Amino acid sequence: MQNRLRCSLFVLSVTVFANAKAVSAFPAPSGSLSATSAESALSLSDVQQEEVENWLASADGYYDTKQFSLAISAYLHAASILAQSSKKNDQRLLGTTYTNVAQSYKRLKERTETVVYYRKALAIFTALNDKKYMARTLNTLAEAERYINELEKALQCSMLSLRIHSEIDDPEGEAKAFMGAAIIYRHIGRYDASLEHAYKAYQYFKRVNAPNRIAKAANEMGLVYTRLMQFDNAERFYLTTIGLPKDKLEPRTLATALREMGVSKWHSSDYSTALNFAQRAYDIYKAENEVEKLSLTTRIIADIYRDSGQPKLAKTRYEESLNYAEASGNKLNQTKSLVHLGELLINQSAASAVPLLLRAQQLAAEINDTAYLLYSYRAL
C-alpha cells in the first residue's frame, strides 16, 4: 500500500505543482464561473447581493442552533446566486459557502456529501489560486475522505495541504494539517510518522497556548502509544489532557482521554481505577448525546466488569452497548457488541449466544471486517 501511496502522491504532486501557479487537480463544480478579467467579470445586482446576505444570515443562524438540514438549504440558495458572478470576492464567498455546506453535512454524518462539497470548495479556491484556502480545504477534505475509509485519497490530500503550507505563512493551518496527517498515519499503521506529525502540532499549540488543540494533539499521541501497547507513554499524554483547564476543553476531547485512561488501566488489571475513568467518559458522552461513543465506552465498561469477575453487570452493559450501536446505525460497533455479548454467554446459554454470534457474522461480512468475522467463528 505504501508504494502505491508514494506513486499516487508523486503523480498528483506533478499535476498540481508543475509550475509556479497551482493547477487544480479537481474539476470545477457546475455553476461555478472561471476567473475572468476585471473588465469582463460578471457581477451581482444590488438585489441579488441583498438576497445572498439574507440567505447566509439565515443559514448561519440555523447552523448555530444545530438545524443543519435547514442550514444546508439556505447555504445552497446563497450559492446558487453567487455562482452567477465571476467577481473574485463573490467566488471566494461561494467557496466558503460550499465549505459551510460540507461542514453541515459533516455534523449530520452524511460523509459522501461532505466530500462532494469540500471538493467543490477546493475547486473554487484553486481557480482563484488562493493557497491559504486551498491548503486548509485540502486538510478538511482529507479528514472527510478518511471518514469514508478512502485512506489513500486522504493521505494524498493531507500531503498536498502540508506542501502548500510550507510555501505560505499560515502556522495555525499548518499545525492543523500536521494533526490531520497524524490521524491518517495512525489509521494506516505508520505510527512513527503519526507521532512525528502530532508532536509538531503539539509544539505549535503549546507555543500559542491553545488548550483544546494541545489536548487533541496529546490524545493523538496517546492513541498511537495505546496501539503500540506502550501504556505508560500513552497515559502520560492522556493525563496531559486531563490536567488542562476543563472549561477550555471540548467535552469530547476530555472524554477521549478519560476513556483511553480506562482502557490503559484495564490492561494493567487496575479494574477499579479503569472503571472510574471509563464511567467519567460515559457521563460526558451521555450529557453530549454522543451515541456512537456511548456504544464504545459502554463496551469498555462491560469488558472491565467481565474481567473483574462480574458477569451479570458485564451482560447488562454489553446489551446497553448494543442498543447504542443499533441506535447510531454503526455496524462495526454492533458487530463488536454482539461478539462480546455472545462470547460472554456462550458457556451459560448456547441458545442465547448462538443467534448473537450468527448476527455478528452476518454484519462482519456486510462490512468486510475479516477480524471480527473470524472472532465470531472462534467464539462459536
mmCIF file of C-alpha atoms in Angstrom:
data_model
loop_
_atom_site.group_PDB
_atom_site.id
_atom_site.type_symbol
_atom_site.label_atom_id
_atom_site.label_comp_id
_atom_site.label_asym_id
_atom_site.label_seq_id
_atom_site.Cartn_x
_atom_site.Cartn_y
_atom_site.Cartn_z
ATOM 1 C CA MET A 1 0.000 0.000 0.000
ATOM 2 C CA GLN A 2 2.807 2.417 0.878
ATOM 3 C CA ASN A 3 4.377 2.061 -2.605
ATOM 4 C CA ARG A 4 1.011 2.794 -4.225
ATOM 5 C CA LEU A 5 0.621 5.826 -1.974
ATOM 6 C CA ARG A 6 4.065 7.171 -2.923
ATOM 7 C CA CYS A 7 3.307 6.694 -6.599
ATOM 8 C CA SER A 8 -0.092 8.370 -6.336
ATOM 9 C CA LEU A 9 1.337 11.275 -4.360
ATOM 10 C CA PHE A 10 4.079 11.777 -6.945
ATOM 11 C CA VAL A 11 1.632 11.813 -9.850
ATOM 12 C CA LEU A 12 -0.766 14.164 -8.084
ATOM 13 C CA SER A 13 2.068 16.443 -6.974
ATOM 14 C CA VAL A 14 3.308 16.766 -10.553
ATOM 15 C CA THR A 15 -0.230 17.629 -11.669
ATOM 16 C CA VAL A 16 -0.792 20.250 -9.019
ATOM 17 C CA PHE A 17 2.663 21.802 -8.720
ATOM 18 C CA ALA A 18 4.016 21.520 -12.271
ATOM 19 C CA ASN A 19 4.552 25.270 -12.438
ATOM 20 C CA ALA A 20 4.678 28.240 -10.119
ATOM 21 C CA LYS A 21 0.902 28.591 -10.079
ATOM 22 C CA ALA A 22 -1.078 25.744 -8.533
ATOM 23 C CA VAL A 23 -3.170 23.927 -11.115
ATOM 24 C CA SER A 24 -6.381 22.295 -9.968
ATOM 25 C CA ALA A 25 -6.353 18.515 -9.745
ATOM 26 C CA PHE A 26 -10.123 18.623 -9.278
ATOM 27 C CA PRO A 27 -12.829 19.570 -11.800
ATOM 28 C CA ALA A 28 -14.631 22.850 -11.270
ATOM 29 C CA PRO A 29 -18.129 22.371 -9.892
ATOM 30 C CA SER A 30 -21.132 23.016 -12.081
ATOM 31 C CA GLY A 31 -22.478 26.526 -11.590
ATOM 32 C CA SER A 32 -19.017 27.962 -10.895
ATOM 33 C CA LEU A 33 -17.587 30.549 -13.278
ATOM 34 C CA SER A 34 -13.921 30.659 -14.203
ATOM 35 C CA ALA A 35 -11.968 33.720 -13.149
ATOM 36 C CA THR A 36 -12.060 36.441 -15.811
ATOM 37 C CA SER A 37 -10.524 39.872 -16.176
ATOM 38 C CA ALA A 38 -11.978 42.693 -14.115
ATOM 39 C CA GLU A 39 -13.373 44.291 -17.270
ATOM 40 C CA SER A 40 -15.470 41.242 -18.264
ATOM 41 C CA ALA A 41 -16.331 39.907 -14.805
ATOM 42 C CA LEU A 42 -19.999 39.261 -14.218
ATOM 43 C CA SER A 43 -21.321 40.814 -11.041
ATOM 44 C CA LEU A 44 -24.443 40.545 -8.932
ATOM 45 C CA SER A 45 -27.121 43.212 -8.784
ATOM 46 C CA ASP A 46 -27.821 45.018 -5.531
ATOM 47 C CA VAL A 47 -30.970 42.945 -5.125
ATOM 48 C CA GLN A 48 -29.001 39.711 -5.580
ATOM 49 C CA GLN A 49 -26.360 40.850 -3.116
ATOM 50 C CA GLU A 50 -29.077 41.508 -0.534
ATOM 51 C CA GLU A 51 -30.589 38.078 -1.218
ATOM 52 C CA VAL A 52 -27.197 36.426 -0.640
ATOM 53 C CA GLU A 53 -26.718 38.291 2.635
ATOM 54 C CA ASN A 54 -30.177 37.278 3.846
ATOM 55 C CA TRP A 55 -29.736 33.608 2.897
ATOM 56 C CA LEU A 56 -26.316 33.454 4.552
ATOM 57 C CA ALA A 57 -27.589 35.123 7.727
ATOM 58 C CA SER A 58 -30.412 32.583 7.895
ATOM 59 C CA ALA A 59 -28.008 29.710 7.198
ATOM 60 C CA ASP A 60 -25.597 30.819 9.910
ATOM 61 C CA GLY A 61 -28.477 31.061 12.367
ATOM 62 C CA TYR A 62 -29.648 27.549 11.528
ATOM 63 C CA TYR A 63 -26.090 26.239 11.833
ATOM 64 C CA ASP A 64 -25.560 27.876 15.217
ATOM 65 C CA THR A 65 -28.756 26.262 16.513
ATOM 66 C CA LYS A 66 -27.748 22.872 15.074
ATOM 67 C CA GLN A 67 -30.536 22.811 12.466
ATOM 68 C CA PHE A 68 -28.108 21.553 9.879
ATOM 69 C CA SER A 69 -30.556 20.417 7.183
ATOM 70 C CA LEU A 70 -32.141 23.888 7.130
ATOM 71 C CA ALA A 71 -28.669 25.443 7.117
ATOM 72 C CA ILE A 72 -27.706 23.408 4.046
ATOM 73 C CA SER A 73 -30.815 24.519 2.177
ATOM 74 C CA ALA A 74 -30.164 28.190 2.952
ATOM 75 C CA TYR A 75 -26.440 27.970 2.092
ATOM 76 C CA LEU A 76 -27.273 26.365 -1.246
ATOM 77 C CA HIS A 77 -29.777 29.131 -2.049
ATOM 78 C CA ALA A 78 -26.985 31.649 -1.480
ATOM 79 C CA ALA A 79 -24.547 29.536 -3.530
ATOM 80 C CA SER A 80 -26.923 29.387 -6.497
ATOM 81 C CA ILE A 81 -26.889 33.190 -6.633
ATOM 82 C CA LEU A 82 -23.155 33.592 -6.017
ATOM 83 C CA ALA A 83 -22.402 31.138 -8.839
ATOM 84 C CA GLN A 84 -23.825 33.700 -11.291
ATOM 85 C CA SER A 85 -20.959 36.088 -10.527
ATOM 86 C CA SER A 86 -17.341 35.812 -11.612
ATOM 87 C CA LYS A 87 -16.125 38.585 -9.302
ATOM 88 C CA LYS A 88 -13.296 37.251 -7.145
ATOM 89 C CA ASN A 89 -14.916 38.285 -3.892
ATOM 90 C CA ASP A 90 -18.144 36.531 -4.840
ATOM 91 C CA GLN A 91 -16.278 33.441 -5.968
ATOM 92 C CA ARG A 92 -14.341 33.351 -2.698
ATOM 93 C CA LEU A 93 -17.627 33.679 -0.796
ATOM 94 C CA LEU A 94 -19.018 30.851 -2.933
ATOM 95 C CA GLY A 95 -16.067 28.712 -1.874
ATOM 96 C CA THR A 96 -16.607 29.424 1.821
ATOM 97 C CA THR A 97 -20.335 28.766 1.387
ATOM 98 C CA TYR A 98 -19.589 25.340 -0.095
ATOM 99 C CA THR A 99 -17.277 24.788 2.887
ATOM 100 C CA ASN A 100 -20.153 25.600 5.241
ATOM 101 C CA VAL A 101 -22.388 23.155 3.363
ATOM 102 C CA ALA A 102 -19.710 20.474 3.783
ATOM 103 C CA GLN A 103 -19.389 21.216 7.489
ATOM 104 C CA SER A 104 -23.169 20.966 7.891
ATOM 105 C CA TYR A 105 -23.192 17.574 6.174
ATOM 106 C CA LYS A 106 -20.304 16.575 8.449
ATOM 107 C CA ARG A 107 -22.405 17.381 11.520
ATOM 108 C CA LEU A 108 -25.190 15.218 10.062
ATOM 109 C CA LYS A 109 -22.623 12.438 9.497
ATOM 110 C CA GLU A 110 -23.519 12.345 5.787
ATOM 111 C CA ARG A 111 -19.989 11.505 4.764
ATOM 112 C CA THR A 112 -20.259 11.276 0.977
ATOM 113 C CA GLU A 113 -21.946 14.682 0.650
ATOM 114 C CA THR A 114 -19.303 16.144 2.942
ATOM 115 C CA VAL A 115 -16.619 15.053 0.474
ATOM 116 C CA VAL A 116 -18.600 16.397 -2.508
ATOM 117 C CA TYR A 117 -18.875 19.903 -1.114
ATOM 118 C CA TYR A 118 -15.326 20.130 0.200
ATOM 119 C CA ARG A 119 -14.245 19.222 -3.328
ATOM 120 C CA LYS A 120 -16.478 21.961 -4.756
ATOM 121 C CA ALA A 121 -14.904 24.448 -2.358
ATOM 122 C CA LEU A 122 -11.411 23.269 -3.262
ATOM 123 C CA ALA A 123 -12.109 23.734 -6.966
ATOM 124 C CA ILE A 124 -13.180 27.340 -6.350
ATOM 125 C CA PHE A 125 -10.135 28.212 -4.229
ATOM 126 C CA THR A 126 -7.816 26.515 -6.720
ATOM 127 C CA ALA A 127 -9.289 28.525 -9.617
ATOM 128 C CA LEU A 128 -8.639 31.659 -7.541
ATOM 129 C CA ASN A 129 -5.134 30.415 -6.658
ATOM 130 C CA ASP A 130 -5.910 31.161 -3.012
ATOM 131 C CA LYS A 131 -3.244 28.990 -1.442
ATOM 132 C CA LYS A 132 -4.282 29.504 2.171
ATOM 133 C CA TYR A 133 -7.826 28.333 1.490
ATOM 134 C CA MET A 134 -6.558 25.578 -0.811
ATOM 135 C CA ALA A 135 -4.301 24.215 1.931
ATOM 136 C CA ARG A 136 -6.955 24.404 4.634
ATOM 137 C CA THR A 137 -9.631 22.850 2.425
ATOM 138 C CA LEU A 138 -7.313 20.016 1.416
ATOM 139 C CA ASN A 139 -6.868 19.234 5.112
ATOM 140 C CA THR A 140 -10.605 19.125 5.800
ATOM 141 C CA LEU A 141 -11.149 17.120 2.622
ATOM 142 C CA ALA A 142 -8.509 14.660 3.831
ATOM 143 C CA GLU A 143 -10.487 14.183 7.035
ATOM 144 C CA ALA A 144 -13.704 13.664 5.058
ATOM 145 C CA GLU A 145 -12.051 11.074 2.815
ATOM 146 C CA ARG A 146 -10.747 9.304 5.919
ATOM 147 C CA TYR A 147 -14.255 9.038 7.327
ATOM 148 C CA ILE A 148 -15.371 7.090 4.246
ATOM 149 C CA ASN A 149 -12.251 4.911 4.520
ATOM 150 C CA GLU A 150 -10.598 6.367 1.404
ATOM 151 C CA LEU A 151 -7.255 6.426 3.166
ATOM 152 C CA GLU A 152 -5.136 6.721 0.028
ATOM 153 C CA LYS A 153 -7.059 9.791 -1.143
ATOM 154 C CA ALA A 154 -6.986 11.160 2.395
ATOM 155 C CA LEU A 155 -3.207 10.907 2.560
ATOM 156 C CA GLN A 156 -2.834 12.496 -0.886
ATOM 157 C CA CYS A 157 -4.900 15.499 0.203
ATOM 158 C CA SER A 158 -3.074 15.752 3.518
ATOM 159 C CA MET A 159 0.371 15.738 1.919
ATOM 160 C CA LEU A 160 -0.679 18.364 -0.628
ATOM 161 C CA SER A 161 -2.041 20.515 2.180
ATOM 162 C CA LEU A 162 1.273 20.319 4.033
ATOM 163 C CA ARG A 163 3.216 21.060 0.859
ATOM 164 C CA ILE A 164 1.229 24.223 0.208
ATOM 165 C CA HIS A 165 1.512 25.236 3.868
ATOM 166 C CA SER A 166 5.300 25.004 3.555
ATOM 167 C CA GLU A 167 5.088 27.790 0.947
ATOM 168 C CA ILE A 168 2.804 30.203 2.822
ATOM 169 C CA ASP A 169 2.564 31.904 6.212
ATOM 170 C CA ASP A 170 -0.277 30.091 7.986
ATOM 171 C CA PRO A 171 1.207 28.387 11.066
ATOM 172 C CA GLU A 172 -2.172 27.596 12.621
ATOM 173 C CA GLY A 173 -3.436 25.968 9.436
ATOM 174 C CA GLU A 174 -0.180 24.064 9.104
ATOM 175 C CA ALA A 175 -0.450 22.761 12.681
ATOM 176 C CA LYS A 176 -3.998 21.568 11.972
ATOM 177 C CA ALA A 177 -2.712 19.862 8.827
ATOM 178 C CA PHE A 178 0.003 18.129 10.864
ATOM 179 C CA MET A 179 -2.757 16.811 13.131
ATOM 180 C CA GLY A 180 -4.804 15.620 10.170
ATOM 181 C CA ALA A 181 -1.803 13.788 8.754
ATOM 182 C CA ALA A 182 -1.041 12.242 12.151
ATOM 183 C CA ILE A 183 -4.515 10.718 12.362
ATOM 184 C CA ILE A 184 -4.322 9.296 8.835
ATOM 185 C CA TYR A 185 -0.883 7.824 9.502
ATOM 186 C CA ARG A 186 -2.253 6.148 12.638
ATOM 187 C CA HIS A 187 -5.085 4.609 10.634
ATOM 188 C CA ILE A 188 -2.666 3.101 8.098
ATOM 189 C CA GLY A 189 -0.255 1.845 10.758
ATOM 190 C CA ARG A 190 2.529 4.390 10.140
ATOM 191 C CA TYR A 191 2.989 5.038 13.846
ATOM 192 C CA ASP A 192 6.356 6.787 13.738
ATOM 193 C CA ALA A 193 5.062 9.237 11.151
ATOM 194 C CA SER A 194 1.891 9.748 13.182
ATOM 195 C CA LEU A 195 3.871 10.616 16.312
ATOM 196 C CA GLU A 196 6.186 12.944 14.372
ATOM 197 C CA HIS A 197 3.309 14.928 12.855
ATOM 198 C CA ALA A 198 1.245 15.010 16.068
ATOM 199 C CA TYR A 199 4.254 16.286 18.031
ATOM 200 C CA LYS A 200 4.770 19.139 15.539
ATOM 201 C CA ALA A 201 1.152 20.143 16.052
ATOM 202 C CA TYR A 202 1.520 19.772 19.821
ATOM 203 C CA GLN A 203 4.564 22.059 19.887
ATOM 204 C CA TYR A 204 2.762 24.809 17.960
ATOM 205 C CA PHE A 205 -0.394 24.680 20.080
ATOM 206 C CA LYS A 206 1.700 24.722 23.256
ATOM 207 C CA ARG A 207 3.507 27.787 21.952
ATOM 208 C CA VAL A 208 0.271 29.693 21.316
ATOM 209 C CA ASN A 209 -1.436 28.292 24.459
ATOM 210 C CA ALA A 210 -4.460 26.688 22.774
ATOM 211 C CA PRO A 211 -5.626 24.190 25.431
ATOM 212 C CA ASN A 212 -8.149 22.208 23.410
ATOM 213 C CA ARG A 213 -5.740 21.844 20.495
ATOM 214 C CA ILE A 214 -2.967 20.831 22.903
ATOM 215 C CA ALA A 215 -5.330 18.193 24.284
ATOM 216 C CA LYS A 216 -6.236 16.850 20.827
ATOM 217 C CA ALA A 217 -2.562 16.508 19.891
ATOM 218 C CA ALA A 218 -1.785 14.860 23.238
ATOM 219 C CA ASN A 219 -4.700 12.456 22.785
ATOM 220 C CA GLU A 220 -3.468 11.556 19.304
ATOM 221 C CA MET A 221 -0.014 10.650 20.617
ATOM 222 C CA GLY A 222 -1.667 8.698 23.413
ATOM 223 C CA LEU A 223 -3.753 6.746 20.916
ATOM 224 C CA VAL A 224 -0.633 5.799 18.954
ATOM 225 C CA TYR A 225 1.098 4.561 22.094
ATOM 226 C CA THR A 226 -2.044 2.629 23.023
ATOM 227 C CA ARG A 227 -1.917 0.936 19.607
ATOM 228 C CA LEU A 228 1.712 0.076 20.324
ATOM 229 C CA MET A 229 0.690 -1.291 23.767
ATOM 230 C CA GLN A 230 3.054 1.208 25.401
ATOM 231 C CA PHE A 231 0.567 2.179 28.081
ATOM 232 C CA ASP A 232 2.929 4.161 30.320
ATOM 233 C CA ASN A 233 3.685 6.520 27.437
ATOM 234 C CA ALA A 234 0.019 6.645 26.466
ATOM 235 C CA GLU A 235 -1.062 7.566 29.991
ATOM 236 C CA ARG A 236 1.420 10.429 30.117
ATOM 237 C CA PHE A 237 -0.343 12.116 27.203
ATOM 238 C CA TYR A 238 -3.884 11.338 28.355
ATOM 239 C CA LEU A 239 -3.048 12.812 31.763
ATOM 240 C CA THR A 240 -1.762 15.927 29.987
ATOM 241 C CA THR A 241 -5.254 16.397 28.576
ATOM 242 C CA ILE A 242 -6.967 15.600 31.880
ATOM 243 C CA GLY A 243 -4.743 18.139 33.654
ATOM 244 C CA LEU A 244 -5.735 21.040 31.381
ATOM 245 C CA PRO A 245 -8.425 23.563 32.465
ATOM 246 C CA LYS A 246 -11.768 21.819 31.984
ATOM 247 C CA ASP A 247 -13.533 24.998 30.867
ATOM 248 C CA LYS A 248 -11.049 25.308 27.978
ATOM 249 C CA LEU A 249 -11.661 21.806 26.605
ATOM 250 C CA GLU A 250 -14.377 20.452 24.364
ATOM 251 C CA PRO A 251 -16.232 17.762 26.334
ATOM 252 C CA ARG A 252 -15.493 15.029 23.805
ATOM 253 C CA THR A 253 -11.766 15.861 23.845
ATOM 254 C CA LEU A 254 -11.660 15.345 27.602
ATOM 255 C CA ALA A 255 -13.858 12.242 27.277
ATOM 256 C CA THR A 256 -11.380 10.669 24.843
ATOM 257 C CA ALA A 257 -8.572 10.965 27.390
ATOM 258 C CA LEU A 258 -10.739 9.613 30.217
ATOM 259 C CA ARG A 259 -11.972 6.702 28.094
ATOM 260 C CA GLU A 260 -8.499 5.734 26.974
ATOM 261 C CA MET A 261 -7.130 6.005 30.511
ATOM 262 C CA GLY A 262 -9.829 3.468 31.368
ATOM 263 C CA VAL A 263 -8.551 1.189 28.611
ATOM 264 C CA SER A 264 -4.979 1.554 29.834
ATOM 265 C CA LYS A 265 -5.846 0.775 33.456
ATOM 266 C CA TRP A 266 -7.975 -2.173 32.325
ATOM 267 C CA HIS A 267 -4.948 -3.630 30.513
ATOM 268 C CA SER A 268 -2.934 -3.358 33.724
ATOM 269 C CA SER A 269 -5.780 -5.066 35.666
ATOM 270 C CA ASP A 270 -6.416 -1.989 37.802
ATOM 271 C CA TYR A 271 -10.145 -2.506 37.398
ATOM 272 C CA SER A 272 -11.386 -0.042 39.991
ATOM 273 C CA THR A 273 -9.400 2.855 38.501
ATOM 274 C CA ALA A 274 -10.283 1.736 34.985
ATOM 275 C CA LEU A 275 -13.978 1.770 35.800
ATOM 276 C CA ASN A 276 -13.728 5.232 37.348
ATOM 277 C CA PHE A 277 -12.113 6.735 34.235
ATOM 278 C CA ALA A 278 -14.444 4.945 31.814
ATOM 279 C CA GLN A 279 -17.551 5.952 33.766
ATOM 280 C CA ARG A 280 -16.463 9.608 33.744
ATOM 281 C CA ALA A 281 -16.115 9.420 29.959
ATOM 282 C CA TYR A 282 -19.523 7.723 29.749
ATOM 283 C CA ASP A 283 -21.121 10.551 31.749
ATOM 284 C CA ILE A 284 -19.725 13.157 29.339
ATOM 285 C CA TYR A 285 -20.886 11.274 26.250
ATOM 286 C CA LYS A 286 -24.309 10.824 27.850
ATOM 287 C CA ALA A 287 -24.609 14.556 28.505
ATOM 288 C CA GLU A 288 -23.498 15.321 24.944
ATOM 289 C CA ASN A 289 -25.714 12.581 23.425
ATOM 290 C CA GLU A 290 -22.714 11.083 21.597
ATOM 291 C CA VAL A 291 -24.411 7.794 20.759
ATOM 292 C CA GLU A 292 -21.528 6.127 18.883
ATOM 293 C CA LYS A 293 -19.077 6.989 21.647
ATOM 294 C CA LEU A 294 -21.571 5.733 24.237
ATOM 295 C CA SER A 295 -21.610 2.364 22.477
ATOM 296 C CA LEU A 296 -17.809 2.183 22.530
ATOM 297 C CA THR A 297 -17.431 3.355 26.135
ATOM 298 C CA THR A 298 -20.203 1.129 27.465
ATOM 299 C CA ARG A 299 -18.487 -1.842 25.824
ATOM 300 C CA ILE A 300 -15.234 -0.909 27.561
ATOM 301 C CA ILE A 301 -17.071 -0.764 30.892
ATOM 302 C CA ALA A 302 -18.565 -4.183 30.143
ATOM 303 C CA ASP A 303 -15.085 -5.557 29.399
ATOM 304 C CA ILE A 304 -13.890 -4.267 32.771
ATOM 305 C CA TYR A 305 -16.812 -5.887 34.592
ATOM 306 C CA ARG A 306 -16.229 -9.150 32.715
ATOM 307 C CA ASP A 307 -12.542 -9.337 33.556
ATOM 308 C CA SER A 308 -13.112 -8.323 37.168
ATOM 309 C CA GLY A 309 -15.462 -11.280 37.638
ATOM 310 C CA GLN A 310 -18.830 -9.519 37.453
ATOM 311 C CA PRO A 311 -20.584 -11.247 34.522
ATOM 312 C CA LYS A 312 -24.107 -10.010 35.316
ATOM 313 C CA LEU A 313 -23.017 -6.376 35.213
ATOM 314 C CA ALA A 314 -20.973 -7.121 32.082
ATOM 315 C CA LYS A 315 -24.031 -8.615 30.354
ATOM 316 C CA THR A 316 -26.135 -5.550 31.177
ATOM 317 C CA ARG A 317 -23.520 -3.170 29.796
ATOM 318 C CA TYR A 318 -22.892 -5.227 26.627
ATOM 319 C CA GLU A 319 -26.629 -5.114 25.959
ATOM 320 C CA GLU A 320 -26.614 -1.366 26.530
ATOM 321 C CA SER A 321 -23.657 -1.009 24.167
ATOM 322 C CA LEU A 322 -25.538 -2.978 21.521
ATOM 323 C CA ASN A 323 -28.589 -0.740 21.912
ATOM 324 C CA TYR A 324 -26.475 2.372 21.383
ATOM 325 C CA ALA A 325 -24.772 0.794 18.372
ATOM 326 C CA GLU A 326 -28.113 -0.039 16.788
ATOM 327 C CA ALA A 327 -29.427 3.457 17.510
ATOM 328 C CA SER A 328 -26.428 5.010 15.760
ATOM 329 C CA GLY A 329 -26.549 2.595 12.815
ATOM 330 C CA ASN A 330 -22.862 1.799 13.219
ATOM 331 C CA LYS A 331 -22.495 -1.785 12.004
ATOM 332 C CA LEU A 332 -18.942 -2.198 13.280
ATOM 333 C CA ASN A 333 -19.980 -1.269 16.817
ATOM 334 C CA GLN A 334 -22.978 -3.587 16.512
ATOM 335 C CA THR A 335 -20.683 -6.416 15.443
ATOM 336 C CA LYS A 336 -18.282 -5.851 18.333
ATOM 337 C CA SER A 337 -21.059 -5.691 20.926
ATOM 338 C CA LEU A 338 -22.699 -8.845 19.546
ATOM 339 C CA VAL A 339 -19.432 -10.778 19.592
ATOM 340 C CA HIS A 340 -18.515 -9.708 23.128
ATOM 341 C CA LEU A 341 -22.004 -10.419 24.429
ATOM 342 C CA GLY A 342 -22.196 -13.768 22.625
ATOM 343 C CA GLU A 343 -18.771 -14.763 23.899
ATOM 344 C CA LEU A 344 -19.816 -13.919 27.463
ATOM 345 C CA LEU A 345 -22.989 -16.009 27.192
ATOM 346 C CA ILE A 346 -21.665 -18.990 25.238
ATOM 347 C CA ASN A 347 -20.813 -21.031 28.338
ATOM 348 C CA GLN A 348 -24.005 -20.013 30.128
ATOM 349 C CA SER A 349 -26.663 -20.397 27.445
ATOM 350 C CA ALA A 350 -25.762 -21.521 23.944
ATOM 351 C CA ALA A 351 -29.359 -20.940 22.891
ATOM 352 C CA SER A 352 -28.949 -17.228 23.714
ATOM 353 C CA ALA A 353 -25.374 -16.861 22.477
ATOM 354 C CA VAL A 354 -25.516 -18.569 19.074
ATOM 355 C CA PRO A 355 -28.069 -16.201 17.458
ATOM 356 C CA LEU A 356 -25.999 -13.222 18.613
ATOM 357 C CA LEU A 357 -22.813 -14.638 17.111
ATOM 358 C CA LEU A 358 -24.575 -15.503 13.854
ATOM 359 C CA ARG A 359 -25.830 -11.906 13.616
ATOM 360 C CA ALA A 360 -22.278 -10.730 14.252
ATOM 361 C CA GLN A 361 -21.006 -12.928 11.421
ATOM 362 C CA GLN A 362 -23.590 -11.505 9.039
ATOM 363 C CA LEU A 363 -22.755 -7.909 9.926
ATOM 364 C CA ALA A 364 -18.998 -8.529 9.776
ATOM 365 C CA ALA A 365 -19.436 -9.988 6.290
ATOM 366 C CA GLU A 366 -21.515 -6.962 5.203
ATOM 367 C CA ILE A 367 -18.818 -4.501 6.266
ATOM 368 C CA ASN A 368 -15.976 -6.794 5.175
ATOM 369 C CA ASP A 369 -14.408 -6.908 8.643
ATOM 370 C CA THR A 370 -12.336 -10.075 8.490
ATOM 371 C CA ALA A 371 -11.034 -9.807 12.044
ATOM 372 C CA TYR A 372 -14.461 -9.830 13.679
ATOM 373 C CA LEU A 373 -15.779 -12.404 11.210
ATOM 374 C CA LEU A 374 -13.041 -14.755 12.399
ATOM 375 C CA TYR A 375 -13.580 -13.682 16.009
ATOM 376 C CA SER A 376 -17.255 -14.694 15.836
ATOM 377 C CA TYR A 377 -16.351 -18.047 14.267
ATOM 378 C CA ARG A 378 -13.860 -18.667 17.051
ATOM 379 C CA ALA A 379 -16.434 -17.840 19.723
ATOM 380 C CA LEU A 380 -18.846 -20.326 18.150
#
